[in-house]
CSV table of C-alpha atoms and ligand atoms in Angstrom, one decimal:
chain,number,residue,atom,x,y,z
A,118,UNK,CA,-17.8,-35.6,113.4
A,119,UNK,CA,-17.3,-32.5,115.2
A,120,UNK,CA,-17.5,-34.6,118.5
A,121,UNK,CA,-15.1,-36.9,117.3
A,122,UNK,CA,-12.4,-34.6,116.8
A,123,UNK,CA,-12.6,-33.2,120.5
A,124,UNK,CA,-13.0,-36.3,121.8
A,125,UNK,CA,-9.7,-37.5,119.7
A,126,UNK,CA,-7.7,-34.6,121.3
A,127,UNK,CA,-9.0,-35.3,124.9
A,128,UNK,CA,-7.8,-38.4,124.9
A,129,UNK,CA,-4.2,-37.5,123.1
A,130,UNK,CA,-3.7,-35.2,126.4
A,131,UNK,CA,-5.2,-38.6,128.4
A,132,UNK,CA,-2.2,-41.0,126.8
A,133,UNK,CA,0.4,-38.8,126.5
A,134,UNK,CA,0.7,-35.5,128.8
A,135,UNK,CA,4.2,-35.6,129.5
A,136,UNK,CA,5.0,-35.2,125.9
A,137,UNK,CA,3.5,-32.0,126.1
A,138,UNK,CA,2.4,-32.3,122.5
A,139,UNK,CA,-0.6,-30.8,120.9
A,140,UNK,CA,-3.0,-32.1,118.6
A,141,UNK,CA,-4.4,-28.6,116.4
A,142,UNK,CA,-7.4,-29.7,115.1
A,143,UNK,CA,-7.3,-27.4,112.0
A,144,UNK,CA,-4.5,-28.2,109.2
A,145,UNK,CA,-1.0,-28.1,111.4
A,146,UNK,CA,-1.5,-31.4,113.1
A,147,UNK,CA,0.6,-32.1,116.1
A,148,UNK,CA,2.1,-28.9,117.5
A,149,UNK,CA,5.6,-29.9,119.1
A,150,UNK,CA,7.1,-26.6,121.0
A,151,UNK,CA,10.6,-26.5,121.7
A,152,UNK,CA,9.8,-25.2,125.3
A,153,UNK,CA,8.3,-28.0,126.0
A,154,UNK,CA,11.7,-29.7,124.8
A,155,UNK,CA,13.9,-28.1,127.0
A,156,UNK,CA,14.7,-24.9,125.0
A,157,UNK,CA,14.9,-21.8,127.3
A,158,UNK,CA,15.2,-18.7,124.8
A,159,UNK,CA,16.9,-17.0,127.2
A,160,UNK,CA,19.3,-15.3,124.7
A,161,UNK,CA,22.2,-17.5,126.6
A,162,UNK,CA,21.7,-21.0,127.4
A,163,UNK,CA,22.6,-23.3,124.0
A,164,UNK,CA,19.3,-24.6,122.8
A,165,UNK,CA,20.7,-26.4,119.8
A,166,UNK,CA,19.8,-30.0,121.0
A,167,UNK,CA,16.0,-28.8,122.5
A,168,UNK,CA,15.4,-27.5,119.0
A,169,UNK,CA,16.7,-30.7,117.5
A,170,UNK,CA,14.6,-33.4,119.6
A,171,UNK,CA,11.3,-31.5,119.0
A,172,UNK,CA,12.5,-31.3,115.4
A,173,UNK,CA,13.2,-35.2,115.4
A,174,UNK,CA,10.0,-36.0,117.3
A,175,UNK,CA,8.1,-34.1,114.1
A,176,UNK,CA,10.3,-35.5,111.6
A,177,UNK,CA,9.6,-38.7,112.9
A,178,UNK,CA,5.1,-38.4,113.1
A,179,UNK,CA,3.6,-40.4,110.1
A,180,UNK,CA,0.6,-38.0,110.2
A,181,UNK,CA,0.7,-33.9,109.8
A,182,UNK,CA,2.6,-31.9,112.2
A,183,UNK,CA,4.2,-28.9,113.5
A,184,UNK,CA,7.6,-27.9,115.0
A,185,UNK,CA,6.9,-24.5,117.1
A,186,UNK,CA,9.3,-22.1,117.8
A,187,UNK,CA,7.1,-19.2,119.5
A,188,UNK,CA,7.4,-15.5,119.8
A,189,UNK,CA,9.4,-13.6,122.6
A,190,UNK,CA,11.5,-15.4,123.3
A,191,UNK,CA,15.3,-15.4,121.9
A,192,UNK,CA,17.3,-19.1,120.7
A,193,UNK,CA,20.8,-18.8,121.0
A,194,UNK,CA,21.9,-21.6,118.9
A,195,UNK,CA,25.5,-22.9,118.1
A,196,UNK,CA,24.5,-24.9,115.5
A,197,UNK,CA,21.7,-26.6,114.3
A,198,UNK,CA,21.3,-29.6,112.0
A,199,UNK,CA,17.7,-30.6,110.6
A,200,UNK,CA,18.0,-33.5,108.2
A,201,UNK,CA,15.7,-35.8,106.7
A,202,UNK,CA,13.7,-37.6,105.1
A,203,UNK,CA,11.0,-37.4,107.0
A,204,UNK,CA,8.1,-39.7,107.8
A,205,UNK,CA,5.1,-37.6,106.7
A,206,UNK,CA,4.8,-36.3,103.4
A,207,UNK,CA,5.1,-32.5,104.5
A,208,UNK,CA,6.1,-30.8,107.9
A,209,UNK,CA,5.8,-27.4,108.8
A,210,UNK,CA,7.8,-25.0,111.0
A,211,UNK,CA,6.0,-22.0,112.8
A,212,UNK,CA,8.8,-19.9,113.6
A,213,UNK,CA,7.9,-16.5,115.5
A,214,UNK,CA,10.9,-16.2,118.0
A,215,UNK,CA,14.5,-14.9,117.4
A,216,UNK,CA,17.5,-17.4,116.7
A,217,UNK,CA,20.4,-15.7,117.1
A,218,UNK,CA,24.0,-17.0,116.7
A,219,UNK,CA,27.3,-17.0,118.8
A,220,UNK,CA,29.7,-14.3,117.9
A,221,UNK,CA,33.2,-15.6,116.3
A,222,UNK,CA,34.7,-16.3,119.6
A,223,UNK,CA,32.4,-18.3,120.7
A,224,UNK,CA,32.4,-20.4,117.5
A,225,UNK,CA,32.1,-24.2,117.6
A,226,UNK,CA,33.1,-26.3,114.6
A,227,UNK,CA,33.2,-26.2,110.8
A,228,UNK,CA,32.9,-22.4,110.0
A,229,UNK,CA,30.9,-22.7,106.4
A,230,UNK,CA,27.5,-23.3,108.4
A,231,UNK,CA,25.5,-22.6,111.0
A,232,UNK,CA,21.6,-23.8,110.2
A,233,UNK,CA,21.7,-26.2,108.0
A,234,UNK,CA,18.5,-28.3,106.8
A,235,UNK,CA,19.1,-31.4,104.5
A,236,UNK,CA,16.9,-34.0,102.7
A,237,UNK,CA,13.6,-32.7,103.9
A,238,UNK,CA,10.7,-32.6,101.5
A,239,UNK,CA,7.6,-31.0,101.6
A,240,UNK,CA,8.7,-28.4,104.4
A,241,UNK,CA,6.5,-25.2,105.4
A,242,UNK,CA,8.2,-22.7,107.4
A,243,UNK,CA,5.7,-19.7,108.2
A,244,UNK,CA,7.8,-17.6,110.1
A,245,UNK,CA,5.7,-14.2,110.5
A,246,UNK,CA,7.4,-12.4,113.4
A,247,UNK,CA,10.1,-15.0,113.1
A,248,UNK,CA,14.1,-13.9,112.8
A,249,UNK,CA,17.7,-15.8,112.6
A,250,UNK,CA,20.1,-13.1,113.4
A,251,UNK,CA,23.7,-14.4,112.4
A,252,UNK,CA,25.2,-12.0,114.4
A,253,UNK,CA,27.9,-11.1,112.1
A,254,UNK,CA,29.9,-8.5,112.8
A,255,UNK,CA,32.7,-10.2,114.8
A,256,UNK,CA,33.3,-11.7,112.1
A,257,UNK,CA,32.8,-9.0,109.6
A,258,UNK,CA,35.4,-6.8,111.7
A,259,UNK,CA,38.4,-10.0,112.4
A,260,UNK,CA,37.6,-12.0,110.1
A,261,UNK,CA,37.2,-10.7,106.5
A,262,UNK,CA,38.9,-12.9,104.2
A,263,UNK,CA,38.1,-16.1,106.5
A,264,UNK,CA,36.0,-19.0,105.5
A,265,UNK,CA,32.7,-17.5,107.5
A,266,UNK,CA,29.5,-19.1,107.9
A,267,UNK,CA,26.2,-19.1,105.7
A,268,UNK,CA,23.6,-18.4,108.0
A,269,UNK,CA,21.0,-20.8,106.8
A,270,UNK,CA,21.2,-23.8,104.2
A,271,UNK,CA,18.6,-26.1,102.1
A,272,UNK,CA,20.4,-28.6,101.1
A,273,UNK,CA,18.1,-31.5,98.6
A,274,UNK,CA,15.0,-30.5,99.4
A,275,UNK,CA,11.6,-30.7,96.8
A,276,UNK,CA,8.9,-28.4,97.4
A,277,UNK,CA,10.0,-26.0,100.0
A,278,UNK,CA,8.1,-23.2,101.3
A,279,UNK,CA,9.6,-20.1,103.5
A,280,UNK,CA,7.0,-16.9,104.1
A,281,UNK,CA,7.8,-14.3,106.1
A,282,UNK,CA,11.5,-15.1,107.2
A,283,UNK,CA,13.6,-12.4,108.3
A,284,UNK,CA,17.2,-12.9,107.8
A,285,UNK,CA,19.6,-10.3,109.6
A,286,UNK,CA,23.6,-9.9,109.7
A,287,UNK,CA,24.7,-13.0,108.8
A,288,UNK,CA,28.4,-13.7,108.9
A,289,UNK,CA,28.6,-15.0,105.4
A,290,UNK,CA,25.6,-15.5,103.2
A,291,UNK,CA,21.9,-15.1,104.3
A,292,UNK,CA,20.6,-18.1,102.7
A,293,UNK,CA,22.0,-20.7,100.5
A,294,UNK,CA,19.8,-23.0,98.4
A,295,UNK,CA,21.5,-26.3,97.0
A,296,UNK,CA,20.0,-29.1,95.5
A,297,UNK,CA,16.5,-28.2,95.4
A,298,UNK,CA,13.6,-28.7,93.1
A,299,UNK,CA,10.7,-26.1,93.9
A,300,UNK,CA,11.2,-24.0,96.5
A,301,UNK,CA,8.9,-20.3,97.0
A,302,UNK,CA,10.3,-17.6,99.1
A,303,UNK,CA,7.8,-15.2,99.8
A,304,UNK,CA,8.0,-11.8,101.8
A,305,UNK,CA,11.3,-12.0,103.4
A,306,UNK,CA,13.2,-9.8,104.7
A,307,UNK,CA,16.9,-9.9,104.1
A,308,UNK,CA,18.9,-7.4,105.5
A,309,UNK,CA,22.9,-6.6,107.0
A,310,UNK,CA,24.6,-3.5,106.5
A,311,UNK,CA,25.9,-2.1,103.1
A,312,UNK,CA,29.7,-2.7,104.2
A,313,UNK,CA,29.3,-6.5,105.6
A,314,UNK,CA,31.8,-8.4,103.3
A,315,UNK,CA,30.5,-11.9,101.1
A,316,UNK,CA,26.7,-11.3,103.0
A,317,UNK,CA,24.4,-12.2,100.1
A,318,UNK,CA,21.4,-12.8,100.3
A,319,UNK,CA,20.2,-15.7,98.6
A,320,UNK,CA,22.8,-18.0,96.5
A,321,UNK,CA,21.4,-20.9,95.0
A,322,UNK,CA,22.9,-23.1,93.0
A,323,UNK,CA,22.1,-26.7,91.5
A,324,UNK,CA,18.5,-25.8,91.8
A,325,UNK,CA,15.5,-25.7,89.8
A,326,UNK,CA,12.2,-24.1,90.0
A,327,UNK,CA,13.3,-21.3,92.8
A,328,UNK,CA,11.2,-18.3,92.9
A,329,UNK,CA,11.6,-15.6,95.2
A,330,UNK,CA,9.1,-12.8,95.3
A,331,UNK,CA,7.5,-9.9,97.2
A,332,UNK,CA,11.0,-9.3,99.2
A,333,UNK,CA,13.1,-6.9,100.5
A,334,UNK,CA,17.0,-7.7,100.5
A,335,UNK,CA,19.1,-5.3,101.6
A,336,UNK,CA,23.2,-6.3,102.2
A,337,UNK,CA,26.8,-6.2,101.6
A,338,UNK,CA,26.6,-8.4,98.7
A,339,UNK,CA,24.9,-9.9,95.8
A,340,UNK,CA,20.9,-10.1,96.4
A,341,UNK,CA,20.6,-13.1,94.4
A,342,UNK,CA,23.6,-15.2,93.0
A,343,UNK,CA,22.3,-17.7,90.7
A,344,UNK,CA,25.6,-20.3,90.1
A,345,UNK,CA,26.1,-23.0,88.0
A,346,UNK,CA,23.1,-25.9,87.9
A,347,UNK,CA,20.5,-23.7,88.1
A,348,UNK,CA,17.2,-23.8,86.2
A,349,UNK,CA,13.9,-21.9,86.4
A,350,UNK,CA,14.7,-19.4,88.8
A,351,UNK,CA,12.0,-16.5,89.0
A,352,UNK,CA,12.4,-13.5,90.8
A,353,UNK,CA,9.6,-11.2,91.1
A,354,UNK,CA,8.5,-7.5,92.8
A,355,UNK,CA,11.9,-7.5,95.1
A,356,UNK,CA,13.3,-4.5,96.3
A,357,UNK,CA,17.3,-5.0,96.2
A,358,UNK,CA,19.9,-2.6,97.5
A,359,UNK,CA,22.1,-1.9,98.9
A,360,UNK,CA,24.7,-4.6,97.4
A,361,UNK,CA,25.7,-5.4,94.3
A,362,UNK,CA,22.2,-6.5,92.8
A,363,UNK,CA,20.8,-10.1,90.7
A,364,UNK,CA,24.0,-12.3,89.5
A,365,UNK,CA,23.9,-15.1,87.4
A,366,UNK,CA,27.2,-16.8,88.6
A,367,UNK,CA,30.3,-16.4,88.1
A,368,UNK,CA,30.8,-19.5,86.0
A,369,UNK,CA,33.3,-21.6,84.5
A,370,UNK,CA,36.4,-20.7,87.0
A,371,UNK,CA,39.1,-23.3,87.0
A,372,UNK,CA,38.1,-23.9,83.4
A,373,UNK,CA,34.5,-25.8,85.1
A,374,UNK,CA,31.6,-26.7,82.6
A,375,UNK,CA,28.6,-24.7,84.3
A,376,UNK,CA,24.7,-24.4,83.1
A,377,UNK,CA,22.7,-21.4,83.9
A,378,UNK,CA,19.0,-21.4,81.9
A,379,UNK,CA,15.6,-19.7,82.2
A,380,UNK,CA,15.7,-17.0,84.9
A,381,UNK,CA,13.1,-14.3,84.9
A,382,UNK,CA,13.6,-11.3,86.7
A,383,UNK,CA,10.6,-9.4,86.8
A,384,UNK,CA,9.0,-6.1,88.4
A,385,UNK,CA,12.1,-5.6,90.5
A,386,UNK,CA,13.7,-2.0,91.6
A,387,UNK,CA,17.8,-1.8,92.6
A,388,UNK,CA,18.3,1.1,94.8
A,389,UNK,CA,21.8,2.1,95.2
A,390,UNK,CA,23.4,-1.2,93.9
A,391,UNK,CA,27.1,-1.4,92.5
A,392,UNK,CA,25.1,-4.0,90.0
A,393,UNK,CA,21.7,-4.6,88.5
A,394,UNK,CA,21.3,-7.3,86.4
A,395,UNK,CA,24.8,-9.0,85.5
A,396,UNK,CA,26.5,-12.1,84.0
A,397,UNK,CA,29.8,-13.3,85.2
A,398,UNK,CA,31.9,-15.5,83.9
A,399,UNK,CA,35.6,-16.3,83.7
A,400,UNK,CA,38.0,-16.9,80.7
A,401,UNK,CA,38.7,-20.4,80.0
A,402,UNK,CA,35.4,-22.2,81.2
A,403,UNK,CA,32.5,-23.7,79.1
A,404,UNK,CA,28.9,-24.4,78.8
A,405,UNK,CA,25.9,-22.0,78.9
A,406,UNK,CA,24.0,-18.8,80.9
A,407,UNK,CA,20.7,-18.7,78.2
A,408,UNK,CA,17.3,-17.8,78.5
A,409,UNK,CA,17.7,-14.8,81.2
A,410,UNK,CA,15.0,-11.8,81.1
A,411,UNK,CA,15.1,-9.0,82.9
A,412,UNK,CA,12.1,-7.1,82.5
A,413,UNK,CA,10.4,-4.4,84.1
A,414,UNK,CA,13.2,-2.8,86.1
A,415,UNK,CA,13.6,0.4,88.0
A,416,UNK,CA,17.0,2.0,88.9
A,417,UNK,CA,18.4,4.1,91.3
A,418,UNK,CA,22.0,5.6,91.1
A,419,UNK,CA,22.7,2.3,90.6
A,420,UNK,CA,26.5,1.8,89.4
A,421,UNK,CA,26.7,-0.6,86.7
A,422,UNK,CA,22.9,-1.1,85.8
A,423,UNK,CA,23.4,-3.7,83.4
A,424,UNK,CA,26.7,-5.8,82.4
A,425,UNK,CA,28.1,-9.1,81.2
A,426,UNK,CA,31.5,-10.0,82.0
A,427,UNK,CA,33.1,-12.7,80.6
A,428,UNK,CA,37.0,-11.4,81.6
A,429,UNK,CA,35.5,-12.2,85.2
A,430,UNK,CA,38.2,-12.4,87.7
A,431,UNK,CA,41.5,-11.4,85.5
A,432,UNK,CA,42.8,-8.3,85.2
A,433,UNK,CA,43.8,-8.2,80.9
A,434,UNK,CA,41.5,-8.9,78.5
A,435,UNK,CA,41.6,-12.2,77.6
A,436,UNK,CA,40.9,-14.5,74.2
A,437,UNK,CA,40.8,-17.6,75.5
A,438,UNK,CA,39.5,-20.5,73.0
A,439,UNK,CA,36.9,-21.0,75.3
A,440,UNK,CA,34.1,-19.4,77.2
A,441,UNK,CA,30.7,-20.2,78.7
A,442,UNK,CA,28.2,-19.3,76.1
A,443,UNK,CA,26.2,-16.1,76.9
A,444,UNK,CA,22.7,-16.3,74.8
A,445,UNK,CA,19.5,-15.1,74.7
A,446,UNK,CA,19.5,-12.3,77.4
A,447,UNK,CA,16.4,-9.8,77.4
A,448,UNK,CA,16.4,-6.4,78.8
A,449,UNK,CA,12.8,-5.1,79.0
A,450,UNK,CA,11.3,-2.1,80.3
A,451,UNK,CA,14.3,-0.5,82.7
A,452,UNK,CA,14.2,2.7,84.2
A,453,UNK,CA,15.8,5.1,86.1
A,454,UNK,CA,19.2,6.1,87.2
A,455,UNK,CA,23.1,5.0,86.7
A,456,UNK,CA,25.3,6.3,89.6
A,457,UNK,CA,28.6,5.9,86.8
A,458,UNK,CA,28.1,7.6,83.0
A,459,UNK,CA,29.2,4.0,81.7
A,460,UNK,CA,25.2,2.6,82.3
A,461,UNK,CA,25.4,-0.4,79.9
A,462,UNK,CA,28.6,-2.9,79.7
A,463,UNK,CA,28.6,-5.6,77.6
A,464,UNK,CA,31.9,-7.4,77.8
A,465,UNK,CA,31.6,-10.4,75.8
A,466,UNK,CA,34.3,-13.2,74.8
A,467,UNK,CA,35.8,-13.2,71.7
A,468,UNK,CA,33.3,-16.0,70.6
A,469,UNK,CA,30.8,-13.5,71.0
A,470,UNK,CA,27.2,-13.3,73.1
A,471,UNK,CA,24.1,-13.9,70.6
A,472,UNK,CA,21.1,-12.8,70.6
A,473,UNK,CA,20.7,-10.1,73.2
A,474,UNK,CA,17.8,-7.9,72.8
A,475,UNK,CA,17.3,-4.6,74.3
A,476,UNK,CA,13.4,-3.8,74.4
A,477,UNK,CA,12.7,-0.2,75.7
A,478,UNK,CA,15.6,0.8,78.4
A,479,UNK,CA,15.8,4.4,79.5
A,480,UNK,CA,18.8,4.5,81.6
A,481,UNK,CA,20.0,8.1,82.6
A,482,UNK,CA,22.9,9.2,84.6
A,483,UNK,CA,22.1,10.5,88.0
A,484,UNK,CA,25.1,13.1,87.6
A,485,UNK,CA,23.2,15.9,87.0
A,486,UNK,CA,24.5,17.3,83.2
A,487,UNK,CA,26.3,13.8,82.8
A,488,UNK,CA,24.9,11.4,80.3
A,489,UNK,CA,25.2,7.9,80.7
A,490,UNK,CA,26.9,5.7,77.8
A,491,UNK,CA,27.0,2.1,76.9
A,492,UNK,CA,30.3,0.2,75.9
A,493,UNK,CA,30.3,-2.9,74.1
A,494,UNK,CA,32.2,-5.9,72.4
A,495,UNK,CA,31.6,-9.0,70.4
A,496,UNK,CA,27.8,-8.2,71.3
A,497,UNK,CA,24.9,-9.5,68.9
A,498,UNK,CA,21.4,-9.1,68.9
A,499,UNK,CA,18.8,-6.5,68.7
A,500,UNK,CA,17.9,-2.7,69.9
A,501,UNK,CA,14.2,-1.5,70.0
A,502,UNK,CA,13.6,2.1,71.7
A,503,UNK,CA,17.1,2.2,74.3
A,504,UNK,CA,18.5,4.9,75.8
A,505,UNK,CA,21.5,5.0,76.0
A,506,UNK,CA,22.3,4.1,72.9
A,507,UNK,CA,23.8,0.5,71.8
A,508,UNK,CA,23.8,-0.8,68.3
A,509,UNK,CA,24.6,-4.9,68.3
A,510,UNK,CA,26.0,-6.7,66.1
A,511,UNK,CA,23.1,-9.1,63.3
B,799,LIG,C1,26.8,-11.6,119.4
B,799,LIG,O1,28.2,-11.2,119.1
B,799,LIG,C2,28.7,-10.3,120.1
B,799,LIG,C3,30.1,-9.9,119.7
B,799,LIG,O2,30.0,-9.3,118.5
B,799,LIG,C4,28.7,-11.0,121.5
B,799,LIG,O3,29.1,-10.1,122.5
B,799,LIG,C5,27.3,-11.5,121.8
B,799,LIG,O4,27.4,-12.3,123.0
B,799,LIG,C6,26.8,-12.4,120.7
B,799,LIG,N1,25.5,-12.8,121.0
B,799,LIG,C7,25.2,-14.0,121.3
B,799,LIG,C8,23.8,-14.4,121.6
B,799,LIG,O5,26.1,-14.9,121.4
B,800,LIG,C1,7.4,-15.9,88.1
B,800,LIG,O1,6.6,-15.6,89.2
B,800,LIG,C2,5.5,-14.7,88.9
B,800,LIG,C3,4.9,-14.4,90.3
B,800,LIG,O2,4.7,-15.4,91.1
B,800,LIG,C4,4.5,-15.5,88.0
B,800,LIG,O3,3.5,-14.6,87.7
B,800,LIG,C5,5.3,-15.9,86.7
B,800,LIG,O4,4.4,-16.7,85.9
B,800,LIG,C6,6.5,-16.7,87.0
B,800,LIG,N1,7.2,-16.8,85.8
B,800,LIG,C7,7.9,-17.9,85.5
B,800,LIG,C8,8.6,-17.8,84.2
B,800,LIG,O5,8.0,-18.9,86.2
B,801,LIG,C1,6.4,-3.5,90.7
B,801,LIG,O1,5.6,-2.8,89.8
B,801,LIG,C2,4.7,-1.9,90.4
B,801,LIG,C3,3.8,-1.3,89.3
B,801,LIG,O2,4.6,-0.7,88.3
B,801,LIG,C4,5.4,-0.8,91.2
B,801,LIG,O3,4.5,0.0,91.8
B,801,LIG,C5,6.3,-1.5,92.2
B,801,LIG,O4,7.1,-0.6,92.9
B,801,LIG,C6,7.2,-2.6,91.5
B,801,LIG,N1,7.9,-3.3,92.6
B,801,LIG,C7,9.3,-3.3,92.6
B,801,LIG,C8,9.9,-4.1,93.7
B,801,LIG,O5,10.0,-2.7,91.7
């Protein structure tokens, strides 16, 4: 057996040596390297299209293989399209060099994207040592309330995988997951500077089954903006700030009909946020944000550690007939420190927000001789052992 394999990969270099292509006898299959498909990573040279022929040539293997991006070297890429379906029922990406994008100058075509990867199922990316800078702060500086680029998309996919992915500066958001079912994002690191406008780190939307665990993100944004569509979303042990911390939408502008349902944030610390956990969602829309937990959460000087919003994005207070239904939201096991005395907000429509339950919170200013305070209205639901204190409605 043994002999078979090596004699198998003897005669793959034999028959085909100029595709430099590399059979890995353990579980990668065929290695394709994008040096060996033109790319440079020189920093300079475009390798957009070397990067895209070694990605079609593994797209397109019926068996198990690899598309290799290697260490040391950086990809300047303009932009990068990797669609599917592909033939195989999974492909993997090891991704260990630097892909870094053009400044806004330089800037080719539609400015919502730059990395974009559609329709693939079954994708690996192990990217220890890997990194996609987005280069951002051209934009950042001339181009604030432009239309600027998310760094990296997953558009349809099922049964994605992403470890180790570091994510730097992007222009707009980080990462952008759409139309997914399953995906795990494991140890990444997610990080642009505090005053970067719109950099979130992840925002997913239409999506079910997303976890994203054991990660650091660190931007100018939201860490996690979970908008309308979404299902099952489970974020676990991240460490989030600075930026303005876990957001389940907005929802319902323009009067839209948006779903929001079982999302479990769990064992997760915000460090300097202008949010924690919070609900946003705009006068005037409909449907439902239910079955949210936020459990076991530390604080520090965060500003508004938790809030719901429904008078999201107008300035008076509005009683609008209708309103995205906020129910069953758990609080469990925060804390630490509020950077404002107002700790807990709890701005509900006129319809009202049912069954929230506070379950030991112990949220303290970080003024020193300040004590934090909760606000509240058209709140129901239950308070066991909170701090500070909040009395809800039956
Ligand atoms: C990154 O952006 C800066 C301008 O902000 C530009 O000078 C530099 O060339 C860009 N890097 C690449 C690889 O294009
Ligand atoms: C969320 O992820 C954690 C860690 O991977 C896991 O233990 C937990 O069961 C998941 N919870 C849900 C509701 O999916
Ligand atoms: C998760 O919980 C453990 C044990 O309480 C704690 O040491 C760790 O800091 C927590 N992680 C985050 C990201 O909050």
């Amino acid at each position: 057996m043994q002999r078979l394999i090596i004699c198998c990969i003897l005669i793959h270099f034999f028959v085909s040596p100029t595709l430099s292509i590399r059979i890995n006898a353990a579980t990668q299959g065929t290695l394709v390297n994008v040096i060996d498909q033109g790319a440079r990573g020189d920093g300079k040279t475009d390798d957009s299209n070397a990067i895209l022929s070694a990605w079609q040539r593994v797209c397109g293997m019926a068996g198990p293989a690899t598309l290799v991006i290697p260490a040391g070297k950086v990809f300047f890429v303009k932009r990068l399209e990797l669609d599917g379906p592909c033939k195989a029922q999974s492909v993997r990406i090891q991704f260990a060099g630097k892909i870094v994008a053009p400044s806004l100058d330089a800037w080719v075509g539609d400015k919502g994207k730059w990395i974009v990867i559609s329709n693939v199922n079954g994708l690996t990316i192990d990217a220890e040592g890997g990194n996609i800078d987005g280069n951002g702060s051209s934009w950042w500086e001339k181009c604030k309330s432009c239309q600027r680029p998310t760094s990296l998309r997953f558009h349809n996919c099922n049964g994605l995988v992403v470890n180790s992915l570091s994510m730097t500066n992007s222009a707009g958001a980080h990462i952008s997951v759409n139309g997914c079912n399953g995906a795990i994002f494991s140890h990444m690191n997610v990080i642009a500077p505090e005053h970067s406008p719109n950099t979130d780190g992840f925002d997913i939307a239409n999506s079910k089954f997303v976890t994203i665990q054991d990660s650091t993100i660190a931007t100018g944004d939201d860490c996690i903006a979970i908008n309308g569509g979404c299902s099952n979303i489970n974020a676990t042990r991240l460490f989030c700030g600075p930026g303005h911390g876990i957001s389940i939408g907005s929802l319902g502008r323009g009067g839209a009909r948006e779903t929001v349902e079982e999302v479990y944030v769990h064992n997760c610390s915000f460090i300097g946020t202008t949010n924690g956990a919070r609900i946003k969602t705009w006068p005037g829309g409909s449907g439902y944000a239910r079955k949210i937990t936020f459990d076991q959460i530390i604080l520090k000087n965060a500003q508004n550690p938790i809030i719901i919003d429904q008078n999201y994005g107008v300035k008076q207070l509005s009683s609008s007939e209708q309103a995205v239904m906020v129910s069953e939201v758990t609080y469990r096991g925060f804390v630490g420190t509020s950077a404002k005395d107002l700790a807990i907000l709890l701005k509900c429509s006129t319809l009202g927000c049912f069954n929230i339950v506070f379950d030991n919170v112990d949220i303290v200013s970080s003024q020193p001789g300040k004590s934090a305070y909760a606000s509240y209205y058209n709140a129901h639901g239950s308070v066991t052992n909170t701090v500070p204190k909040i009395s809800l409605f039956k």
